[in-house]
Amino acid sequence: MAEIRPFRGVRYNTARVGGLREVIGPAEDIPSNERAQALTAGHPYHSVRLEMHDPDTADRFAAAGERFRQWLREGVLIRDERPAFYAYEHEYRIGDTLRRRRGFFAALRLADPADGVVLPHEETLPHNVAVRLALLRGIRANLSAVYTLVEDEGRLASILDQVMAAPPAESDMDDEGGCHRLWIVTDETVIAALQATVAGRPLYIADGHHRYSAALIYRDERRAATGDAGAAEYVLTHIASVDDPGIMVLPIHRVVRALNGSTWDEVLGHLRQHFSVSEEPLPPENPALDIAGQIERLDALDGPPAYLLLEPGGRRLATLRVRHWDEVEHVLPPGSSGLTRHLDATVADAVVLRHVLGIDDGSLEERVDFTPNVEQAVSETRAGTAAAALFVRPTRLRTLLAVAGAGERMPQKSTYFYPKIPIGLVVYDCATTDGLGDSGPS
C-alpha cells in the first residue's frame, strides 16, 4: 500500500530570516500577484514569493524557480544533511477553544487513484490543476504538502508523544495566535515505526487534491522525458491520524457571481419545484453571525439535505430543504451510488448550481467561488459583487472516508479541512535524486 520515505528537507535558515512567523504563508490556492504582494509586504524572503508568477511568459513560474535556487545558494534556505521525517504540531484557536493537531511530513510515492493506495474524495477544478502543474514545472519542488489521513488504530499518537517529548527544532507563533512546532526525526527506529503506521494501509487525501493531481502529471512528464522520474516519483505529504482530535472539517460555501440572465423570482420558482423554500429577513446587525448560527442548527438536524441561500442584495435569507427525493432524483448525476448521490454537496452541485442556475463545467470556475468564510460571502452579496450565496452543512469525516474507500468522489470543494498546512515549513525538492532515505517496510 502507501510507501513513504524520509527526505532531506529544505527549510528556512530562521537565524537569517527572523523566524518562521516572518516567512510561512497560507496554504491556499495560488494567489494573484496582488494578493501575494500584500502577504509578503515587508519581507524579501516570504514563502509566498515563490508562488508569484509572470502571466506574460510561457513558463510563468520560471522566475520563482530561479528565486528558489538562488535562496538555496545564498543560505536563506538550507537543505538538511540527513534524510528525515518532520513531526509537526499546530496549536490553534477556534473561538475561545485551544486545539492541537499533530502529524508528520514525508515523501509519499505517487500512485494512481485506481490503484487504491492514495484515495481522493472529491473532484478537482481543471484550472487549479493547471496552475499547480505550471508551478511544479517552474520550481521543481513541493512548497506545500498534500494533507493525508491514515486509519492507524492509535499508533501514530504514541510515536508522536515520544518524538514531541523533546524540544522542537523550530517553534514560532503566527499572526492568528497559533503556534507551529517542528521536530526533525532521523532516529532509524522512530523512522521505521512511522513507516509501519502506513504500511499495508491506504492514505486518504484530506486536502491538496489539485497538488496531488498536478504531481501525477509531472511525474508522467518526467518519465516520458528521461525514462525515470527520480525524485518526482514522490510528493510531499503531511500524514495525520483520522482520530486526531485537532482535525476539523468545515463547510465550504458557494458564492454565485451571476444568475445567468434569470430574475430572482424565476430562480425561486424553479427552486420550489425541488425544495421547500421559506424566506425571512436578516437582522441588520451581524447578519453573518446569524447565518453561522443557522448553519450550526441545520447541521444538528438529521434528514435530507438543507441549505441557506442569501438572496441578491444580502437582505433576505431562504432556507431550502429537500421534501421528497423523487423531486430531485431526475437531476442528480446518472450512475452515482448511494454513498454520494444524496450528499448535501452532490445535491447542491447538481440541483442548485447546475440545474437551477445553469452552471456547467465550462462556467463553474467563472461563476462560482468557494469559501469557508460566511462573513466574506455575506459582504460580497451585500456589496453586489456576488449575486447570491449558498451556505451548506459540513461533510462528516467518516462520510468522506467511506466515499474515498469506495473509489468514489464528491463534487469539487465539498470539504474544507481546517487549519490548512502552511507553506514554507519544509520543502521537498523534486530536482535532486540524493535526498531520499530508505522506503522501509511495505
PDB file of C-alpha atoms in Angstrom, residues 161-366:
ATOM      1  CA  ASP A 161       4.203  11.593  22.006  1.00  0.00           C
ATOM      2  CA  GLN A 162       7.709  10.126  22.106  1.00  0.00           C
ATOM      3  CA  VAL A 163       9.103  12.473  19.467  1.00  0.00           C
ATOM      4  CA  MET A 164       7.491  15.594  20.896  1.00  0.00           C
ATOM      5  CA  ALA A 165       8.770  14.962  24.418  1.00  0.00           C
ATOM      6  CA  ALA A 166      11.999  16.571  23.197  1.00  0.00           C
ATOM      7  CA  PRO A 167      12.307  20.292  22.398  1.00  0.00           C
ATOM      8  CA  PRO A 168      11.345  21.143  18.795  1.00  0.00           C
ATOM      9  CA  ALA A 169      13.891  22.173  16.196  1.00  0.00           C
ATOM     10  CA  GLU A 170      11.672  25.116  15.246  1.00  0.00           C
ATOM     11  CA  SER A 171       8.868  26.868  17.097  1.00  0.00           C
ATOM     12  CA  ASP A 172       7.090  30.128  16.370  1.00  0.00           C
ATOM     13  CA  MET A 173       3.758  31.891  16.594  1.00  0.00           C
ATOM     14  CA  ASP A 174       1.701  33.038  13.624  1.00  0.00           C
ATOM     15  CA  ASP A 175      -0.309  36.213  13.102  1.00  0.00           C
ATOM     16  CA  GLU A 176      -3.513  34.481  14.263  1.00  0.00           C
ATOM     17  CA  GLY A 177      -2.134  33.458  17.646  1.00  0.00           C
ATOM     18  CA  GLY A 178      -1.364  29.869  16.652  1.00  0.00           C
ATOM     19  CA  CYS A 179       1.880  28.077  17.438  1.00  0.00           C
ATOM     20  CA  HIS A 180       3.826  25.934  14.958  1.00  0.00           C
ATOM     21  CA  ARG A 181       6.416  23.403  16.162  1.00  0.00           C
ATOM     22  CA  LEU A 182       8.636  21.186  14.004  1.00  0.00           C
ATOM     23  CA  TRP A 183      10.812  18.227  15.019  1.00  0.00           C
ATOM     24  CA  ILE A 184      13.440  16.633  12.741  1.00  0.00           C
ATOM     25  CA  VAL A 185      13.213  12.830  13.022  1.00  0.00           C
ATOM     26  CA  THR A 186      16.381  10.992  11.983  1.00  0.00           C
ATOM     27  CA  ASP A 187      16.381   8.140  14.513  1.00  0.00           C
ATOM     28  CA  GLU A 188      16.114   4.969  12.416  1.00  0.00           C
ATOM     29  CA  THR A 189      13.908   3.202  14.951  1.00  0.00           C
ATOM     30  CA  VAL A 190      11.390   6.040  15.005  1.00  0.00           C
ATOM     31  CA  ILE A 191      11.502   6.331  11.205  1.00  0.00           C
ATOM     32  CA  ALA A 192      10.716   2.627  10.911  1.00  0.00           C
ATOM     33  CA  ALA A 193       7.860   2.978  13.398  1.00  0.00           C
ATOM     34  CA  LEU A 194       6.349   5.867  11.420  1.00  0.00           C
ATOM     35  CA  GLN A 195       6.649   3.874   8.192  1.00  0.00           C
ATOM     36  CA  ALA A 196       4.907   0.960   9.883  1.00  0.00           C
ATOM     37  CA  THR A 197       1.882   3.160  10.664  1.00  0.00           C
ATOM     38  CA  VAL A 198       1.062   3.344   6.949  1.00  0.00           C
ATOM     39  CA  ALA A 199       2.431   0.005   5.774  1.00  0.00           C
ATOM     40  CA  GLY A 200      -0.383  -2.057   4.298  1.00  0.00           C
ATOM     41  CA  ARG A 201      -2.853   0.832   4.600  1.00  0.00           C
ATOM     42  CA  PRO A 202      -4.206   3.383   2.154  1.00  0.00           C
ATOM     43  CA  LEU A 203      -3.887   7.125   2.700  1.00  0.00           C
ATOM     44  CA  TYR A 204      -6.933   9.360   2.277  1.00  0.00           C
ATOM     45  CA  ILE A 205      -6.421  12.782   0.727  1.00  0.00           C
ATOM     46  CA  ALA A 206      -7.973  15.348   3.059  1.00  0.00           C
ATOM     47  CA  ASP A 207      -6.668  18.472   1.327  1.00  0.00           C
ATOM     48  CA  GLY A 208      -4.441  19.016  -1.687  1.00  0.00           C
ATOM     49  CA  HIS A 209      -6.305  17.206  -4.476  1.00  0.00           C
ATOM     50  CA  HIS A 210      -5.035  19.725  -7.030  1.00  0.00           C
ATOM     51  CA  ARG A 211      -1.451  19.362  -5.777  1.00  0.00           C
ATOM     52  CA  TYR A 212      -1.677  15.588  -6.000  1.00  0.00           C
ATOM     53  CA  SER A 213      -3.207  15.618  -9.492  1.00  0.00           C
ATOM     54  CA  ALA A 214      -0.520  18.011 -10.713  1.00  0.00           C
ATOM     55  CA  ALA A 215       2.221  15.839  -9.185  1.00  0.00           C
ATOM     56  CA  LEU A 216       0.903  12.781 -11.050  1.00  0.00           C
ATOM     57  CA  ILE A 217       1.021  14.651 -14.364  1.00  0.00           C
ATOM     58  CA  TYR A 218       4.507  15.995 -13.634  1.00  0.00           C
ATOM     59  CA  ARG A 219       5.752  12.505 -12.724  1.00  0.00           C
ATOM     60  CA  ASP A 220       4.462  11.146 -16.026  1.00  0.00           C
ATOM     61  CA  GLU A 221       6.090  14.014 -17.928  1.00  0.00           C
ATOM     62  CA  ARG A 222       9.462  13.285 -16.305  1.00  0.00           C
ATOM     63  CA  ARG A 223       9.124   9.568 -17.054  1.00  0.00           C
ATOM     64  CA  ALA A 224       8.393  10.342 -20.699  1.00  0.00           C
ATOM     65  CA  ALA A 225      11.287  12.800 -20.960  1.00  0.00           C
ATOM     66  CA  THR A 226      14.015  10.852 -19.156  1.00  0.00           C
ATOM     67  CA  GLY A 227      12.694   7.320 -18.616  1.00  0.00           C
ATOM     68  CA  ASP A 228      12.965   7.794 -14.857  1.00  0.00           C
ATOM     69  CA  ALA A 229      11.104  10.435 -12.863  1.00  0.00           C
ATOM     70  CA  GLY A 230      13.593  10.179  -9.996  1.00  0.00           C
ATOM     71  CA  ALA A 231      12.558  12.330  -7.046  1.00  0.00           C
ATOM     72  CA  ALA A 232       9.390  13.305  -8.931  1.00  0.00           C
ATOM     73  CA  GLU A 233       8.060   9.788  -8.217  1.00  0.00           C
ATOM     74  CA  TYR A 234       7.250  11.230  -4.785  1.00  0.00           C
ATOM     75  CA  VAL A 235       5.257  14.139  -3.420  1.00  0.00           C
ATOM     76  CA  LEU A 236       5.444  15.974  -0.107  1.00  0.00           C
ATOM     77  CA  THR A 237       2.698  14.808   2.237  1.00  0.00           C
ATOM     78  CA  HIS A 238       1.602  15.574   5.769  1.00  0.00           C
ATOM     79  CA  ILE A 239       0.115  12.495   7.449  1.00  0.00           C
ATOM     80  CA  ALA A 240      -2.258  12.659  10.405  1.00  0.00           C
ATOM     81  CA  SER A 241      -4.380  10.054  12.119  1.00  0.00           C
ATOM     82  CA  VAL A 242      -8.091  10.083  11.293  1.00  0.00           C
ATOM     83  CA  ASP A 243      -8.621  10.079  15.073  1.00  0.00           C
ATOM     84  CA  ASP A 244      -6.519  13.175  15.758  1.00  0.00           C
ATOM     85  CA  PRO A 245      -8.745  15.486  17.836  1.00  0.00           C
ATOM     86  CA  GLY A 246      -7.337  18.571  16.116  1.00  0.00           C
ATOM     87  CA  ILE A 247      -8.823  17.713  12.716  1.00  0.00           C
ATOM     88  CA  MET A 248     -11.758  19.913  11.727  1.00  0.00           C
ATOM     89  CA  VAL A 249     -13.904  19.662   8.588  1.00  0.00           C
ATOM     90  CA  LEU A 250     -15.703  22.946   7.937  1.00  0.00           C
ATOM     91  CA  PRO A 251     -18.397  23.669   5.373  1.00  0.00           C
ATOM     92  CA  ILE A 252     -17.284  25.408   2.193  1.00  0.00           C
ATOM     93  CA  HIS A 253     -19.916  27.733   0.789  1.00  0.00           C
ATOM     94  CA  ARG A 254     -20.767  28.706  -2.791  1.00  0.00           C
ATOM     95  CA  VAL A 255     -20.620  32.381  -3.792  1.00  0.00           C
ATOM     96  CA  VAL A 256     -22.512  32.796  -7.066  1.00  0.00           C
ATOM     97  CA  ARG A 257     -21.263  35.617  -9.282  1.00  0.00           C
ATOM     98  CA  ALA A 258     -24.114  35.795 -11.814  1.00  0.00           C
ATOM     99  CA  LEU A 259     -27.621  34.383 -12.244  1.00  0.00           C
ATOM    100  CA  ASN A 260     -27.204  33.795 -15.997  1.00  0.00           C
ATOM    101  CA  GLY A 261     -29.995  36.172 -17.048  1.00  0.00           C
ATOM    102  CA  SER A 262     -32.711  34.831 -14.731  1.00  0.00           C
ATOM    103  CA  THR A 263     -34.642  37.065 -12.349  1.00  0.00           C
ATOM    104  CA  TRP A 264     -34.617  36.168  -8.684  1.00  0.00           C
ATOM    105  CA  ASP A 265     -38.325  35.364  -8.769  1.00  0.00           C
ATOM    106  CA  GLU A 266     -37.638  32.904 -11.590  1.00  0.00           C
ATOM    107  CA  VAL A 267     -34.840  31.313  -9.569  1.00  0.00           C
ATOM    108  CA  LEU A 268     -37.086  30.922  -6.513  1.00  0.00           C
ATOM    109  CA  GLY A 269     -39.879  29.489  -8.635  1.00  0.00           C
ATOM    110  CA  HIS A 270     -37.516  26.901 -10.080  1.00  0.00           C
ATOM    111  CA  LEU A 271     -36.151  26.036  -6.626  1.00  0.00           C
ATOM    112  CA  ARG A 272     -39.679  25.435  -5.311  1.00  0.00           C
ATOM    113  CA  GLN A 273     -40.056  22.623  -7.824  1.00  0.00           C
ATOM    114  CA  HIS A 274     -37.361  20.704  -5.906  1.00  0.00           C
ATOM    115  CA  PHE A 275     -37.275  22.087  -2.346  1.00  0.00           C
ATOM    116  CA  SER A 276     -39.480  23.519   0.314  1.00  0.00           C
ATOM    117  CA  VAL A 277     -38.495  27.209   0.422  1.00  0.00           C
ATOM    118  CA  SER A 278     -39.052  29.579   3.334  1.00  0.00           C
ATOM    119  CA  GLU A 279     -37.785  33.163   3.420  1.00  0.00           C
ATOM    120  CA  GLU A 280     -37.046  35.599   6.202  1.00  0.00           C
ATOM    121  CA  PRO A 281     -35.299  38.967   6.546  1.00  0.00           C
ATOM    122  CA  LEU A 282     -31.823  39.033   8.039  1.00  0.00           C
ATOM    123  CA  PRO A 283     -31.154  41.163  11.115  1.00  0.00           C
ATOM    124  CA  PRO A 284     -29.404  44.416  10.192  1.00  0.00           C
ATOM    125  CA  GLU A 285     -26.681  43.838  12.791  1.00  0.00           C
ATOM    126  CA  ASN A 286     -24.234  40.925  12.490  1.00  0.00           C
ATOM    127  CA  PRO A 287     -26.002  39.058   9.661  1.00  0.00           C
ATOM    128  CA  ALA A 288     -23.009  36.729   9.216  1.00  0.00           C
ATOM    129  CA  LEU A 289     -23.207  35.701  12.864  1.00  0.00           C
ATOM    130  CA  ASP A 290     -26.912  34.957  12.457  1.00  0.00           C
ATOM    131  CA  ILE A 291     -26.247  32.827   9.356  1.00  0.00           C
ATOM    132  CA  ALA A 292     -23.407  30.956  11.088  1.00  0.00           C
ATOM    133  CA  GLY A 293     -25.785  30.094  13.924  1.00  0.00           C
ATOM    134  CA  GLN A 294     -28.417  28.865  11.492  1.00  0.00           C
ATOM    135  CA  ILE A 295     -25.833  26.681   9.723  1.00  0.00           C
ATOM    136  CA  GLU A 296     -24.980  25.070  13.079  1.00  0.00           C
ATOM    137  CA  ARG A 297     -28.655  24.397  13.767  1.00  0.00           C
ATOM    138  CA  LEU A 298     -29.117  22.838  10.323  1.00  0.00           C
ATOM    139  CA  ASP A 299     -26.027  20.710  10.925  1.00  0.00           C
ATOM    140  CA  ALA A 300     -27.553  19.346  14.119  1.00  0.00           C
ATOM    141  CA  LEU A 301     -30.569  18.050  12.209  1.00  0.00           C
ATOM    142  CA  ASP A 302     -30.774  14.613  10.670  1.00  0.00           C
ATOM    143  CA  GLY A 303     -32.605  14.109   7.417  1.00  0.00           C
ATOM    144  CA  PRO A 304     -32.241  15.085   3.769  1.00  0.00           C
ATOM    145  CA  PRO A 305     -30.101  17.988   2.527  1.00  0.00           C
ATOM    146  CA  ALA A 306     -30.882  21.518   3.688  1.00  0.00           C
ATOM    147  CA  TYR A 307     -29.270  24.819   2.739  1.00  0.00           C
ATOM    148  CA  LEU A 308     -29.369  28.547   3.363  1.00  0.00           C
ATOM    149  CA  LEU A 309     -29.498  30.821   0.308  1.00  0.00           C
ATOM    150  CA  LEU A 310     -28.667  34.509   0.655  1.00  0.00           C
ATOM    151  CA  GLU A 311     -30.699  36.462  -1.869  1.00  0.00           C
ATOM    152  CA  PRO A 312     -29.356  39.292  -4.102  1.00  0.00           C
ATOM    153  CA  GLY A 313     -28.598  42.360  -2.009  1.00  0.00           C
ATOM    154  CA  GLY A 314     -27.995  40.202   1.042  1.00  0.00           C
ATOM    155  CA  ARG A 315     -31.082  41.313   2.998  1.00  0.00           C
ATOM    156  CA  ARG A 316     -33.196  38.129   2.919  1.00  0.00           C
ATOM    157  CA  LEU A 317     -32.312  34.512   3.576  1.00  0.00           C
ATOM    158  CA  ALA A 318     -34.097  31.489   2.134  1.00  0.00           C
ATOM    159  CA  THR A 319     -33.988  28.034   3.722  1.00  0.00           C
ATOM    160  CA  LEU A 320     -34.094  25.163   1.209  1.00  0.00           C
ATOM    161  CA  ARG A 321     -34.997  21.623   2.239  1.00  0.00           C
ATOM    162  CA  VAL A 322     -35.440  18.525   0.111  1.00  0.00           C
ATOM    163  CA  ARG A 323     -39.098  17.496   0.602  1.00  0.00           C
ATOM    164  CA  HIS A 324     -39.235  14.286  -1.400  1.00  0.00           C
ATOM    165  CA  TRP A 325     -36.355  12.565  -3.134  1.00  0.00           C
ATOM    166  CA  ASP A 326     -38.469  11.967  -6.237  1.00  0.00           C
ATOM    167  CA  GLU A 327     -38.482  15.761  -6.787  1.00  0.00           C
ATOM    168  CA  VAL A 328     -34.688  15.822  -7.247  1.00  0.00           C
ATOM    169  CA  GLU A 329     -33.721  12.303  -8.335  1.00  0.00           C
ATOM    170  CA  HIS A 330     -34.152  13.034 -12.051  1.00  0.00           C
ATOM    171  CA  VAL A 331     -31.485  15.788 -11.988  1.00  0.00           C
ATOM    172  CA  LEU A 332     -28.880  14.014  -9.850  1.00  0.00           C
ATOM    173  CA  PRO A 333     -25.777  12.629 -11.589  1.00  0.00           C
ATOM    174  CA  PRO A 334     -26.560   9.451 -13.540  1.00  0.00           C
ATOM    175  CA  GLY A 335     -24.778   6.404 -12.242  1.00  0.00           C
ATOM    176  CA  SER A 336     -23.910   7.902  -8.848  1.00  0.00           C
ATOM    177  CA  SER A 337     -24.209   5.478  -5.953  1.00  0.00           C
ATOM    178  CA  GLY A 338     -25.994   5.731  -2.654  1.00  0.00           C
ATOM    179  CA  LEU A 339     -22.764   6.850  -0.980  1.00  0.00           C
ATOM    180  CA  THR A 340     -22.544  10.111  -2.920  1.00  0.00           C
ATOM    181  CA  ARG A 341     -25.927  10.527  -4.585  1.00  0.00           C
ATOM    182  CA  HIS A 342     -27.772  12.012  -1.618  1.00  0.00           C
ATOM    183  CA  LEU A 343     -24.944  14.014  -0.050  1.00  0.00           C
ATOM    184  CA  ASP A 344     -25.537  17.718   0.605  1.00  0.00           C
ATOM    185  CA  ALA A 345     -22.650  18.623  -1.708  1.00  0.00           C
ATOM    186  CA  THR A 346     -23.984  16.455  -4.551  1.00  0.00           C
ATOM    187  CA  VAL A 347     -27.489  17.910  -4.383  1.00  0.00           C
ATOM    188  CA  ALA A 348     -26.149  21.475  -4.104  1.00  0.00           C
ATOM    189  CA  ASP A 349     -23.936  20.982  -7.154  1.00  0.00           C
ATOM    190  CA  ALA A 350     -26.419  19.078  -9.332  1.00  0.00           C
ATOM    191  CA  VAL A 351     -29.719  20.737  -8.441  1.00  0.00           C
ATOM    192  CA  VAL A 352     -28.983  24.304  -7.283  1.00  0.00           C
ATOM    193  CA  LEU A 353     -25.869  25.222  -9.266  1.00  0.00           C
ATOM    194  CA  ARG A 354     -26.231  23.193 -12.443  1.00  0.00           C
ATOM    195  CA  HIS A 355     -29.960  22.580 -12.919  1.00  0.00           C
ATOM    196  CA  VAL A 356     -31.498  25.754 -11.493  1.00  0.00           C
ATOM    197  CA  LEU A 357     -28.724  28.280 -12.154  1.00  0.00           C
ATOM    198  CA  GLY A 358     -27.480  26.716 -15.398  1.00  0.00           C
ATOM    199  CA  ILE A 359     -23.840  26.476 -14.346  1.00  0.00           C
ATOM    200  CA  ASP A 360     -21.869  23.806 -16.198  1.00  0.00           C
ATOM    201  CA  ASP A 361     -18.269  22.599 -16.119  1.00  0.00           C
ATOM    202  CA  GLY A 362     -17.227  25.310 -18.549  1.00  0.00           C
ATOM    203  CA  SER A 363     -18.621  28.163 -16.456  1.00  0.00           C
ATOM    204  CA  LEU A 364     -18.198  26.816 -12.920  1.00  0.00           C
ATOM    205  CA  GLU A 365     -14.842  28.441 -12.211  1.00  0.00           C
ATOM    206  CA  GLU A 366     -16.002  31.765 -13.670  1.00  0.00           C
TER     207      GLU A 366
END
